[in-house]
Coordinates of C-alpha atoms in Angstrom, one line a residue:
Chain P
M1 CA 0.0 0.0 0.0
I2 CA 2.9 2.3 0.9
Q3 CA 6.1 1.8 -0.9
A4 CA 9.2 4.0 -0.7
D5 CA 12.5 3.4 -2.3
N6 CA 15.6 5.3 -1.3
L7 CA 13.9 8.5 -0.4
V8 CA 16.3 11.4 0.1
K9 CA 15.4 15.0 1.1
T10 CA 18.0 17.6 1.6
F11 CA 17.3 21.2 2.7
E12 CA 19.5 24.2 2.0
R13 CA 19.8 27.3 4.0
P14 CA 22.2 30.3 3.9
V15 CA 25.3 29.8 6.0
R16 CA 25.3 31.9 9.2
I17 CA 28.4 34.1 9.2
D18 CA 30.0 35.0 12.5
G19 CA 32.1 38.0 13.3
R20 CA 31.7 41.6 12.4
F21 CA 28.4 42.7 10.7
S22 CA 27.4 39.0 10.9
A23 CA 23.7 39.8 10.3
V24 CA 24.4 41.8 7.2
R25 CA 26.8 39.3 5.8
T26 CA 24.5 36.4 6.6
M27 CA 21.8 38.2 4.7
F28 CA 23.9 38.6 1.5
T29 CA 25.9 35.4 1.6
R30 CA 25.6 33.1 -1.3
Q31 CA 27.1 30.2 0.7
R32 CA 24.6 27.5 1.4
Q33 CA 24.6 24.9 4.0
R34 CA 23.0 21.5 3.1
S35 CA 21.4 19.4 5.7
V36 CA 20.1 15.9 4.9
A37 CA 16.8 15.3 6.6
V38 CA 16.0 11.9 5.1
D39 CA 18.9 9.9 3.8
G40 CA 17.8 6.9 1.7
V41 CA 14.7 5.6 3.5
S42 CA 13.0 2.5 1.9
L43 CA 9.9 1.0 3.4
S44 CA 7.0 -1.2 2.3
I45 CA 3.8 -1.3 4.2
A46 CA 1.0 -3.7 3.3
E47 CA -2.7 -3.0 3.3
G48 CA -4.3 -3.1 6.7
E49 CA -1.0 -2.8 8.7
I50 CA -0.5 -0.3 11.5
V51 CA 3.2 0.6 11.5
G52 CA 4.9 2.7 14.1
Y53 CA 7.5 5.1 12.8
L54 CA 9.9 6.0 15.6
G55 CA 13.0 8.1 16.0
P56 CA 14.3 10.9 18.2
N57 CA 13.5 14.5 17.4
G58 CA 14.9 15.6 14.1
A59 CA 15.4 12.1 12.9
G60 CA 13.4 12.7 9.7
K61 CA 10.1 11.2 10.6
S62 CA 7.9 14.1 9.7
T63 CA 9.9 14.8 6.5
T64 CA 9.3 11.3 5.4
I65 CA 5.6 11.6 6.1
K66 CA 5.5 14.9 4.2
M67 CA 7.0 13.3 1.1
L68 CA 4.6 10.3 1.3
T69 CA 1.6 12.7 1.6
G70 CA 2.9 14.8 -1.4
I71 CA 3.6 17.9 0.6
L72 CA 7.3 17.8 -0.1
V73 CA 9.0 16.7 -3.3
P74 CA 12.0 14.5 -2.5
T75 CA 15.5 15.4 -3.6
S76 CA 15.8 11.8 -5.0
G77 CA 14.1 8.4 -4.7
T78 CA 10.6 7.2 -5.5
A79 CA 7.5 6.3 -3.6
T80 CA 4.0 5.2 -4.3
V81 CA 1.0 5.4 -2.0
A82 CA -2.0 3.3 -3.1
G83 CA -0.3 3.1 -6.5
I84 CA 0.2 6.9 -6.9
V85 CA 3.3 9.0 -6.7
P86 CA 2.1 11.4 -4.1
W87 CA 4.0 14.6 -5.2
Q88 CA 3.2 14.1 -8.9
D89 CA -0.5 13.7 -8.6
R90 CA -1.4 15.5 -5.4
S91 CA -5.1 15.7 -5.8
A92 CA -5.5 12.0 -6.7
N93 CA -3.3 11.2 -3.8
A94 CA -5.2 13.5 -1.5
R95 CA -8.3 11.4 -1.9
N96 CA -6.5 8.2 -0.9
I97 CA -4.9 9.5 2.3
G98 CA -6.0 11.0 5.6
L99 CA -3.4 13.0 7.6
V100 CA -3.4 14.2 11.1
F101 CA -0.6 16.4 12.5
G102 CA -0.6 16.5 16.3
Q103 CA 1.0 19.9 16.2
R104 CA -1.2 21.5 13.6
S105 CA -4.9 21.5 12.8
Q106 CA -6.3 21.0 9.3
L107 CA -9.7 22.4 10.5
W108 CA -10.8 25.9 9.7
W109 CA -10.0 27.9 12.8
D110 CA -12.9 30.3 12.6
L111 CA -15.6 27.8 11.8
P112 CA -17.6 25.5 14.0
L113 CA -16.3 21.9 13.8
D114 CA -19.5 20.8 12.1
E115 CA -19.0 23.3 9.3
S116 CA -15.4 22.2 8.8
L117 CA -16.5 18.6 8.4
R118 CA -19.2 19.6 5.9
L119 CA -16.6 21.5 3.9
I120 CA -14.3 18.5 3.9
G121 CA -17.2 16.4 2.7
K122 CA -17.7 18.7 -0.2
M123 CA -14.0 18.8 -1.0
Y124 CA -13.7 15.1 -1.2
D125 CA -17.0 14.6 -3.1
V126 CA -18.6 12.5 -0.3
E127 CA -22.2 11.7 -1.3
P128 CA -24.6 13.5 1.0
V129 CA -26.1 10.2 2.3
R130 CA -22.7 8.7 2.9
F131 CA -21.5 12.0 4.5
R132 CA -24.3 11.9 7.0
Q133 CA -23.7 8.2 7.9
N134 CA -20.0 8.8 8.3
R135 CA -20.4 12.0 10.2
D136 CA -22.9 10.5 12.6
M137 CA -20.7 7.5 13.1
L138 CA -17.7 9.6 13.9
V139 CA -19.6 12.0 16.2
E140 CA -20.7 9.0 18.2
L141 CA -17.4 7.2 18.2
L142 CA -15.4 10.2 19.1
Q143 CA -18.0 11.7 21.4
M144 CA -18.1 15.0 19.6
E145 CA -21.7 15.9 20.0
A146 CA -21.1 18.5 22.8
F147 CA -18.7 20.7 20.8
L148 CA -19.9 20.3 17.2
A149 CA -21.1 23.8 17.1
T150 CA -18.1 25.4 18.7
P151 CA -15.5 27.2 16.6
V152 CA -12.4 25.2 16.3
R153 CA -10.3 28.0 17.9
Q154 CA -12.2 27.5 21.2
L155 CA -11.8 23.7 21.4
S156 CA -9.5 22.1 23.9
L157 CA -6.5 20.2 22.5
G158 CA -8.2 16.8 23.1
Q159 CA -11.4 18.0 21.4
R160 CA -9.5 19.5 18.5
M161 CA -7.6 16.3 17.9
R162 CA -10.8 14.3 17.8
G163 CA -12.1 16.8 15.3
D164 CA -8.9 16.4 13.2
L165 CA -9.1 12.7 13.3
A166 CA -12.8 12.8 12.2
A167 CA -11.8 15.2 9.3
A168 CA -9.0 12.8 8.2
V169 CA -11.2 9.7 8.0
L170 CA -14.5 11.3 7.0
Y171 CA -14.0 10.4 3.3
E172 CA -12.8 6.9 4.1
P173 CA -9.2 7.1 2.8
P174 CA -7.5 3.7 2.5
V175 CA -4.3 5.1 4.0
L176 CA -4.0 7.2 7.2
F177 CA -0.8 9.1 8.2
L178 CA -0.7 10.2 11.8
D179 CA 2.1 12.5 12.8
E180 CA 2.3 12.4 16.6
P181 CA -1.5 12.1 17.1
T182 CA -1.3 11.8 20.9
V183 CA 1.1 14.5 21.6
G184 CA 0.0 16.7 24.6
L185 CA -3.1 14.6 25.3
D186 CA -4.1 13.4 28.7
V187 CA -4.3 9.6 29.6
V188 CA -8.0 9.4 28.8
A189 CA -7.8 11.3 25.6
K190 CA -4.9 9.2 24.5
E191 CA -6.7 6.0 25.2
R192 CA -9.8 7.2 23.3
M193 CA -7.5 8.1 20.3
R194 CA -5.9 4.7 20.3
G195 CA -9.2 2.9 20.5
F196 CA -10.5 4.9 17.6
I197 CA -7.4 4.1 15.4
E198 CA -7.8 0.5 16.2
E199 CA -11.5 0.5 15.3
I200 CA -10.9 2.3 12.0
N201 CA -8.1 -0.2 11.1
R202 CA -10.3 -3.1 12.0
T203 CA -13.5 -2.1 10.3
R204 CA -12.1 -0.4 7.2
K205 CA -8.8 -2.2 6.8
T206 CA -7.2 1.2 6.8
T207 CA -3.4 1.2 6.5
V208 CA -1.9 3.4 9.2
L209 CA 1.6 4.9 9.4
L210 CA 2.0 6.6 12.8
T211 CA 4.9 8.6 14.3
T212 CA 5.0 9.0 18.0
H213 CA 7.2 9.4 21.0
D214 CA 4.7 7.6 23.2
L215 CA 5.7 4.0 23.3
D216 CA 2.3 3.0 24.8
D217 CA 0.9 4.0 21.4
V218 CA 3.3 1.6 19.7
E219 CA 2.7 -1.3 22.1
R220 CA -1.0 -0.9 21.9
L221 CA -1.4 -0.4 18.2
C222 CA 1.6 -1.4 16.1
Q223 CA 2.4 -4.9 15.0
R224 CA 5.4 -3.6 13.3
I225 CA 7.8 -0.7 13.9
L226 CA 10.4 1.3 11.9
I227 CA 13.1 3.1 13.8
I228 CA 15.0 5.9 12.0
D229 CA 17.7 8.2 13.1
Q230 CA 19.7 10.8 11.1
G231 CA 17.5 10.0 8.1
R232 CA 18.3 6.3 8.0
V233 CA 16.3 3.3 8.9
L234 CA 17.9 1.5 12.0
F235 CA 15.3 -1.2 12.5
D236 CA 12.3 -2.5 10.5
G237 CA 10.4 -5.5 11.9
P238 CA 7.7 -6.8 14.2
T239 CA 7.4 -4.8 17.4
A240 CA 8.2 -8.0 19.5
D241 CA 11.5 -8.4 17.6
V242 CA 12.8 -5.1 18.9
K243 CA 12.8 -6.6 22.4
R244 CA 14.1 -9.9 21.2
R245 CA 17.0 -8.2 19.4
Y246 CA 17.8 -5.3 21.6
A247 CA 16.7 -6.5 25.0
P248 CA 16.3 -10.3 25.1
H249 CA 16.7 -10.4 28.9
R250 CA 13.9 -10.8 31.5
L251 CA 13.7 -9.0 34.8
L252 CA 13.0 -10.9 38.0
D253 CA 11.9 -9.1 41.1
I254 CA 11.8 -11.0 44.4
T255 CA 10.8 -10.2 47.9
V256 CA 11.8 -12.5 50.7
T257 CA 10.3 -13.0 54.2
G258 CA 12.1 -11.5 57.2
D259 CA 14.4 -14.5 57.8
G260 CA 15.7 -14.6 54.2
A261 CA 17.7 -11.4 54.3
A262 CA 21.1 -13.2 54.6
V263 CA 20.3 -15.6 51.8
L264 CA 19.1 -12.8 49.5
R265 CA 22.4 -10.9 50.2
E266 CA 24.3 -13.9 49.2
L267 CA 22.3 -14.4 46.0
A268 CA 22.7 -10.8 45.1
Q269 CA 26.5 -10.9 45.6
S270 CA 27.1 -14.0 43.6
P271 CA 24.2 -14.7 41.3
P272 CA 24.1 -17.9 39.2
T273 CA 25.4 -18.0 35.6
G274 CA 23.3 -16.1 33.2
V275 CA 21.9 -13.9 35.9
T276 CA 23.1 -10.4 36.9
T277 CA 21.9 -8.3 39.8
S278 CA 20.4 -5.0 38.9
S279 CA 19.5 -3.8 42.4
A280 CA 19.3 -5.2 46.0
A281 CA 17.9 -3.9 49.3
E282 CA 17.4 -5.8 52.5
L283 CA 14.4 -7.8 51.6
T284 CA 14.0 -7.2 47.9
A285 CA 16.2 -7.6 44.9
S286 CA 16.0 -7.4 41.1
F287 CA 17.8 -9.6 38.7
Q288 CA 18.3 -9.7 35.0
I289 CA 18.1 -13.1 33.4
D290 CA 19.5 -13.9 29.9
P291 CA 17.2 -16.7 28.8
T292 CA 19.6 -17.9 26.1
V293 CA 22.0 -18.9 28.9
V294 CA 19.6 -20.1 31.6
P295 CA 15.9 -20.7 31.4
V296 CA 13.9 -18.3 33.6
A297 CA 12.1 -21.3 35.2
A298 CA 15.4 -22.8 36.3
V299 CA 16.4 -19.6 38.0
I300 CA 13.1 -19.3 39.8
A301 CA 13.4 -22.9 40.9
E302 CA 16.8 -22.4 42.3
F303 CA 15.9 -19.2 44.1
S304 CA 12.8 -20.7 45.7
A305 CA 14.8 -23.7 46.8
R306 CA 17.3 -21.5 48.5
A307 CA 15.4 -18.5 49.8
P308 CA 12.0 -18.1 51.6
I309 CA 10.3 -16.1 48.8
A310 CA 7.3 -14.0 49.8
D311 CA 6.6 -12.5 46.3
L312 CA 8.0 -12.8 42.9
A313 CA 7.5 -11.2 39.5
V314 CA 9.0 -11.7 36.0
R315 CA 8.9 -8.7 33.8
E316 CA 9.8 -8.0 30.2
P317 CA 12.0 -5.0 29.8
E318 CA 10.0 -1.9 29.0
M319 CA 9.8 -0.6 25.5
E320 CA 10.7 2.9 26.7
G321 CA 14.0 1.8 28.1
I322 CA 14.9 -0.2 25.0
I323 CA 14.2 2.6 22.6
R324 CA 16.2 5.0 24.9
E325 CA 19.1 2.6 24.6
I326 CA 18.9 2.4 20.9
Y327 CA 18.7 6.2 20.5
E328 CA 21.6 6.7 23.0
A329 CA 23.7 4.1 21.3
R330 CA 23.4 6.1 18.0
E331 CA 24.3 9.2 19.9
I332 CA 27.7 7.9 20.7
T333 CA 28.6 7.2 17.1
R334 CA 27.8 10.8 16.1
Chain I
M1 CA -18.4 17.4 -23.9
T2 CA -20.7 18.3 -21.1
I3 CA -20.6 21.7 -19.6
R4 CA -20.4 21.5 -15.8
G5 CA -20.8 24.3 -13.4
P6 CA -18.0 25.1 -10.9
H7 CA -17.3 22.3 -8.4
P8 CA -19.6 22.7 -5.4
V9 CA -16.5 23.1 -3.2
W10 CA -16.0 26.5 -4.7
W11 CA -19.3 27.7 -3.2
A12 CA -18.6 26.0 0.1
M13 CA -15.2 27.6 0.4
I14 CA -16.5 31.0 -0.7
R15 CA -19.3 30.8 1.8
V16 CA -16.9 29.8 4.5
S17 CA -14.5 32.6 3.7
A18 CA -17.3 35.2 3.5
R19 CA -18.3 34.2 7.0
R20 CA -14.9 35.0 8.5
V21 CA -14.7 38.6 7.3
H22 CA -14.8 39.8 10.9
I23 CA -11.1 39.0 11.1
Y24 CA -10.4 41.8 8.7
R25 CA -13.2 44.1 9.8
A26 CA -11.0 46.6 11.7
G27 CA -8.4 46.6 9.0
M28 CA -11.0 47.3 6.4
M29 CA -12.3 50.2 8.4
F30 CA -8.9 51.9 8.7
W31 CA -8.2 51.1 5.1
M32 CA -11.5 52.9 4.1
I33 CA -10.6 55.9 6.2
R34 CA -7.1 55.9 4.6
S35 CA -8.6 55.7 1.1
M36 CA -11.0 58.6 1.7
L37 CA -8.3 60.7 3.4
E38 CA -6.0 60.0 0.5
L39 CA -8.8 61.0 -2.0
F40 CA -9.4 64.2 -0.1
L41 CA -5.7 65.2 -0.1
I42 CA -5.3 64.3 -3.8
L43 CA -8.3 66.4 -4.6
I44 CA -6.8 69.4 -2.7
V45 CA -3.5 69.0 -4.6
W46 CA -5.2 68.7 -8.0
S47 CA -7.6 71.5 -7.5
A48 CA -4.6 73.7 -6.7
V49 CA -2.8 72.5 -9.8
Y50 CA -5.8 73.3 -12.0
G51 CA -6.5 76.6 -10.3
D52 CA -8.9 78.4 -12.5
R53 CA -8.1 76.4 -15.6
E54 CA -10.8 74.2 -17.0
S55 CA -8.5 71.7 -18.6
V56 CA -4.8 70.7 -18.5
E57 CA -3.3 68.7 -21.3
G58 CA -6.7 68.1 -22.7
I59 CA -8.1 66.7 -19.5
A60 CA -11.1 68.6 -18.2
D61 CA -11.3 69.2 -14.5
D62 CA -14.6 67.5 -13.9
T63 CA -13.3 64.4 -15.8
L64 CA -10.3 64.4 -13.5
L65 CA -12.5 64.7 -10.5
V66 CA -14.6 61.7 -11.5
Y67 CA -11.4 59.8 -12.5
L68 CA -9.8 60.3 -9.1
T69 CA -13.0 59.4 -7.2
I70 CA -13.6 56.2 -9.0
S71 CA -9.9 55.3 -8.7
A72 CA -10.1 55.7 -4.9
I73 CA -13.1 53.5 -4.8
Q74 CA -11.4 50.8 -6.8
V75 CA -8.3 51.0 -4.7
Y76 CA -10.5 50.3 -1.8
I77 CA -12.6 47.5 -3.3
L78 CA -10.0 45.5 -5.3
P79 CA -8.6 42.4 -3.5
N80 CA -5.3 42.1 -1.8
I81 CA -6.3 39.9 1.2
I82 CA -5.1 36.9 -0.9
A83 CA -1.5 38.1 -0.5
V84 CA -1.9 38.2 3.3
E85 CA -3.6 34.7 3.4
V86 CA -1.0 33.1 1.2
G87 CA 1.9 34.7 3.0
E88 CA 0.6 33.7 6.4
R89 CA 0.0 30.1 5.4
I90 CA 3.5 29.8 4.2
E91 CA 5.0 31.6 7.1
T92 CA 3.2 29.4 9.7
G93 CA 3.5 26.2 7.8
Q94 CA -0.3 25.9 7.5
V95 CA 0.3 25.5 3.8
A96 CA 1.0 21.8 4.5
T97 CA -2.6 21.2 5.3
D98 CA -3.7 23.0 2.2
L99 CA -1.5 20.9 0.0
I100 CA -3.1 17.7 1.0
R101 CA -6.5 18.7 -0.3
P102 CA -7.9 17.4 -3.6
F103 CA -8.6 21.0 -4.5
S104 CA -5.5 22.9 -5.6
F105 CA -3.9 25.4 -3.2
M106 CA -4.3 28.2 -5.8
K107 CA -8.0 27.5 -6.2
Q108 CA -8.4 27.5 -2.4
M109 CA -6.7 30.8 -2.1
I110 CA -8.8 32.4 -4.9
A111 CA -12.0 31.0 -3.3
I112 CA -10.9 32.6 0.0
Q113 CA -10.4 35.9 -1.8
F114 CA -13.8 35.7 -3.5
G115 CA -15.5 34.9 -0.3
S116 CA -13.9 37.8 1.6
S117 CA -14.9 40.2 -1.3
I118 CA -18.5 39.0 -0.9
G119 CA -18.3 39.3 2.8
F120 CA -17.1 42.8 2.4
A121 CA -19.6 43.8 -0.3
P122 CA -21.7 45.8 2.2
A123 CA -18.6 47.8 3.3
C124 CA -17.7 48.4 -0.4
V125 CA -21.2 49.8 -1.1
L126 CA -20.7 52.1 1.9
V127 CA -17.6 53.6 0.4
I128 CA -19.5 54.9 -2.6
P129 CA -21.5 57.6 -0.7
A130 CA -18.4 58.4 1.3
A131 CA -16.4 58.9 -1.9
M132 CA -19.2 61.0 -3.4
L133 CA -19.2 63.2 -0.4
V134 CA -15.4 63.8 -0.6
G135 CA -15.1 63.7 -4.4
S136 CA -17.6 63.5 -7.3
L137 CA -19.1 60.7 -9.2
E138 CA -20.9 61.3 -12.5
L139 CA -22.4 58.2 -14.1
P140 CA -20.8 57.3 -17.5
S141 CA -22.7 56.8 -20.8
L142 CA -24.4 53.5 -21.4
T143 CA -21.6 52.0 -23.6
N144 CA -18.9 53.3 -21.2
G145 CA -20.9 51.9 -18.3
V146 CA -21.0 48.5 -19.9
A147 CA -17.4 48.6 -20.8
Y148 CA -16.5 49.8 -17.3
I149 CA -18.3 46.8 -15.7
I150 CA -16.3 44.4 -18.0
S151 CA -13.1 46.4 -17.2
F152 CA -13.8 46.3 -13.5
V153 CA -14.2 42.5 -13.5
L154 CA -10.9 42.2 -15.4
A155 CA -9.3 44.6 -12.9
Y156 CA -10.6 42.3 -10.1
M157 CA -8.9 39.4 -11.8
V158 CA -5.6 41.2 -12.4
S159 CA -5.6 42.3 -8.8
T160 CA -6.3 38.8 -7.4
L161 CA -3.6 37.3 -9.6
T162 CA -1.0 40.0 -8.9
W163 CA -1.4 39.7 -5.1
L164 CA -1.5 35.9 -5.3
L165 CA 1.9 36.1 -7.1
V166 CA 3.2 38.4 -4.4
G167 CA 2.0 35.9 -1.7
L168 CA 3.8 33.1 -3.4
G169 CA 7.0 35.1 -2.9
G170 CA 6.7 33.8 0.7
F171 CA 8.2 30.5 -0.5
W172 CA 11.5 32.3 -0.9
L173 CA 11.2 35.2 1.5
I174 CA 9.4 33.4 4.4
N175 CA 7.9 36.7 5.5
I176 CA 6.4 38.8 2.8
G177 CA 5.4 41.8 5.0
G178 CA 8.1 44.0 3.6
L179 CA 7.5 43.1 0.0
R180 CA 3.7 43.7 0.4
A181 CA 4.3 47.1 2.0
L182 CA 6.6 48.1 -0.8
L183 CA 4.2 47.0 -3.4
S184 CA 1.2 48.6 -1.9
V185 CA 2.9 51.9 -1.9
A186 CA 4.2 51.3 -5.4
S187 CA 0.8 50.2 -6.6
G188 CA -0.8 53.4 -5.2
F189 CA 1.5 55.5 -7.3
L190 CA 2.0 53.2 -10.3
S191 CA -1.7 52.4 -10.7
G192 CA -2.4 56.0 -11.5
A193 CA -4.6 56.4 -8.4
L194 CA -2.6 59.4 -7.2
I195 CA -1.5 60.9 -10.5
P196 CA -3.4 59.9 -13.6
V197 CA -1.1 58.2 -16.1
W198 CA -1.8 60.9 -18.7
F199 CA 0.3 63.4 -16.7
M200 CA 3.3 61.2 -16.1
P201 CA 6.5 61.8 -17.9
D202 CA 7.3 59.3 -20.7
A203 CA 9.9 57.3 -18.8
L204 CA 7.6 56.8 -15.9
R205 CA 4.7 56.0 -18.2
I206 CA 6.7 53.2 -19.8
L207 CA 7.4 51.8 -16.4
V208 CA 3.8 52.0 -15.5
Q209 CA 2.8 50.2 -18.6
L210 CA 5.3 47.4 -17.9
L211 CA 3.6 46.7 -14.5
P212 CA 0.2 45.2 -13.9
F213 CA -1.0 48.0 -11.5
Q214 CA -2.4 50.3 -14.1
A215 CA -4.6 47.4 -15.3
M216 CA -6.2 47.5 -11.8
T217 CA -7.0 51.2 -11.5
F218 CA -6.1 53.5 -14.4
L219 CA -7.6 51.5 -17.2
P220 CA -11.1 51.0 -15.8
A221 CA -11.1 54.5 -14.3
S222 CA -10.3 56.1 -17.7
I223 CA -13.2 54.2 -19.1
F224 CA -15.5 55.3 -16.3
S225 CA -14.5 58.9 -16.5
G226 CA -15.1 58.9 -20.2
Q227 CA -11.6 59.8 -21.2
V228 CA -11.6 56.8 -23.5
T229 CA -14.8 56.1 -25.6
G230 CA -16.1 54.0 -28.4
T231 CA -14.0 51.4 -30.1
A232 CA -10.9 52.9 -28.4
M233 CA -12.1 51.2 -25.2
M234 CA -11.0 47.9 -26.7
V235 CA -7.4 48.8 -26.1
P236 CA -7.5 49.0 -22.3
L237 CA -9.7 45.9 -22.2
L238 CA -7.3 43.9 -24.3
V239 CA -4.3 45.1 -22.2
Q240 CA -6.2 43.8 -19.1
V241 CA -6.8 40.5 -20.8
A242 CA -3.1 40.3 -21.7
W243 CA -2.1 40.9 -18.1
I244 CA -4.4 38.1 -16.9
A245 CA -2.8 35.7 -19.4
I246 CA 0.7 36.9 -18.4
L247 CA 0.0 36.6 -14.7
I248 CA -1.5 33.1 -15.0
G249 CA 1.7 32.1 -16.9
L250 CA 3.9 33.6 -14.2
I251 CA 2.0 32.1 -11.4
G252 CA 2.3 28.6 -13.0
W253 CA 6.0 29.1 -13.5
V254 CA 6.6 30.3 -9.9
W255 CA 4.4 27.6 -8.5
A256 CA 6.3 24.9 -10.2
R257 CA 9.5 26.2 -8.7
A258 CA 8.0 26.9 -5.3
Q259 CA 7.2 23.2 -4.8
R260 CA 10.8 22.2 -4.8
K261 CA 11.6 25.2 -2.6
L262 CA 9.0 24.4 0.0
V263 CA 10.1 24.0 3.5
I264 CA 7.3 23.5 6.0
Q265 CA 7.8 25.9 8.9
G266 CA 7.4 24.6 12.4
G267 CA 7.9 20.9 11.6

């Protein structure tokens, strides 16, 4: 559904000149500085997939999305979205895609939300009957009844984002691009947003490409993720594989009863092979287990044989931490 | 081939834009006061120039009076909000959302301009008695009247396209405030609203003829005031049509380049 091949986008800006009269000299300089925002991104997304597109700030996520939506023309490379080269046939592409920018609204600021939706219906040639069905369905699903008549400028961020999502899917586009759709939203609003994306994907088979910094979005919605940094793809695969590849270990937290303090100290000081101690207090300790060396069950069996365990929990490492490690690892090579 | 009316989205966008005129309301008020003040001052200067004479260089003083009055009205009515809209959208990056519509950016902007003109029609009607109070309006002959209406419509198109082109300058300049200020002063002078083109020295007149501004003001005003009559009226009308063609060509050329130049401000 979405196919990109070696997309590159470079931007040019005048070089800032330091020293005397720097402002004047900067103004008249002909020297240009090139920066590469996207550096050979290739990706392929099938119909009905929800793919998370991750990367630190300035990694090139939004620039990629802007090329795939036809807003920007790439410096080189090709792409097709639902069979159309987006920047070559903007208006045909526009009918196939919905786009939500978390940081910017596509609604008409001065108009009531309802009026904006009606205008979008007209723009995308939605049949009146169809329009009413879709509109009513969206109003109900996104709970927008209360603020339909309010001008967009007076909506709260959460309400506005719901309006923007409704605007993006009103004409039933087969592809949906979401650029940080949950940024700045509270927990409830985020959850409502995710539920809606899931619902649209399930009922309409909408293909979704979503950028976010919120890893709960990813874990909840995306079967697959792409991680990019400095304009290049670092990882492309099932979400579960990120953990398998970058953080295969499991975390084991144990709490012992009062008389187990000494045994616990001993375990923490010299853990068995394949186990490392992450933290230890008097009655609680956390261990990291590498399951390729020793099965988690074997470790638990050994621990419970030796210490009077009161409570025990096995955790997967959190997505947040893994992604942070991936970003930081890149940072070092800069 | 079937003939279809304009796409319904035109009406929808025009209606939407007409409903948001309140954004510009205060601006239009001051603009009206400015236009009438300007007309008043121009008339003082010109009546001093004419003194007791009834005509200068073959232009009768009452013709001049009508000319200056209708020019002032046109300067007030003709569109330029399109330059502000386009400029702002580029500067804030809002243009990104306009570009993902199935309806072209240029059409959206023109529809916004039409809508705001309609929204402001009542204010434009108000300016006529104000101008009559300050200056003088004498209705033209029937043929000149008809030709004037055509010429005014063409002037409206020239004005829309010129200021659209100025707005597109934002793709290179980011902020077009300075350019717009420069051009609105230049247009006041070079359109013949202050000094009729008849009285300009040759060199200046050539410059004026090389720019589109006279096609907004001078040409229709010279038809209205009866300075041009009969088949000679074809000349200004054709000049206006030529400007529309040139501007459409220029906009297409600029737009093609702008797309490669585009940087979305604010991520």
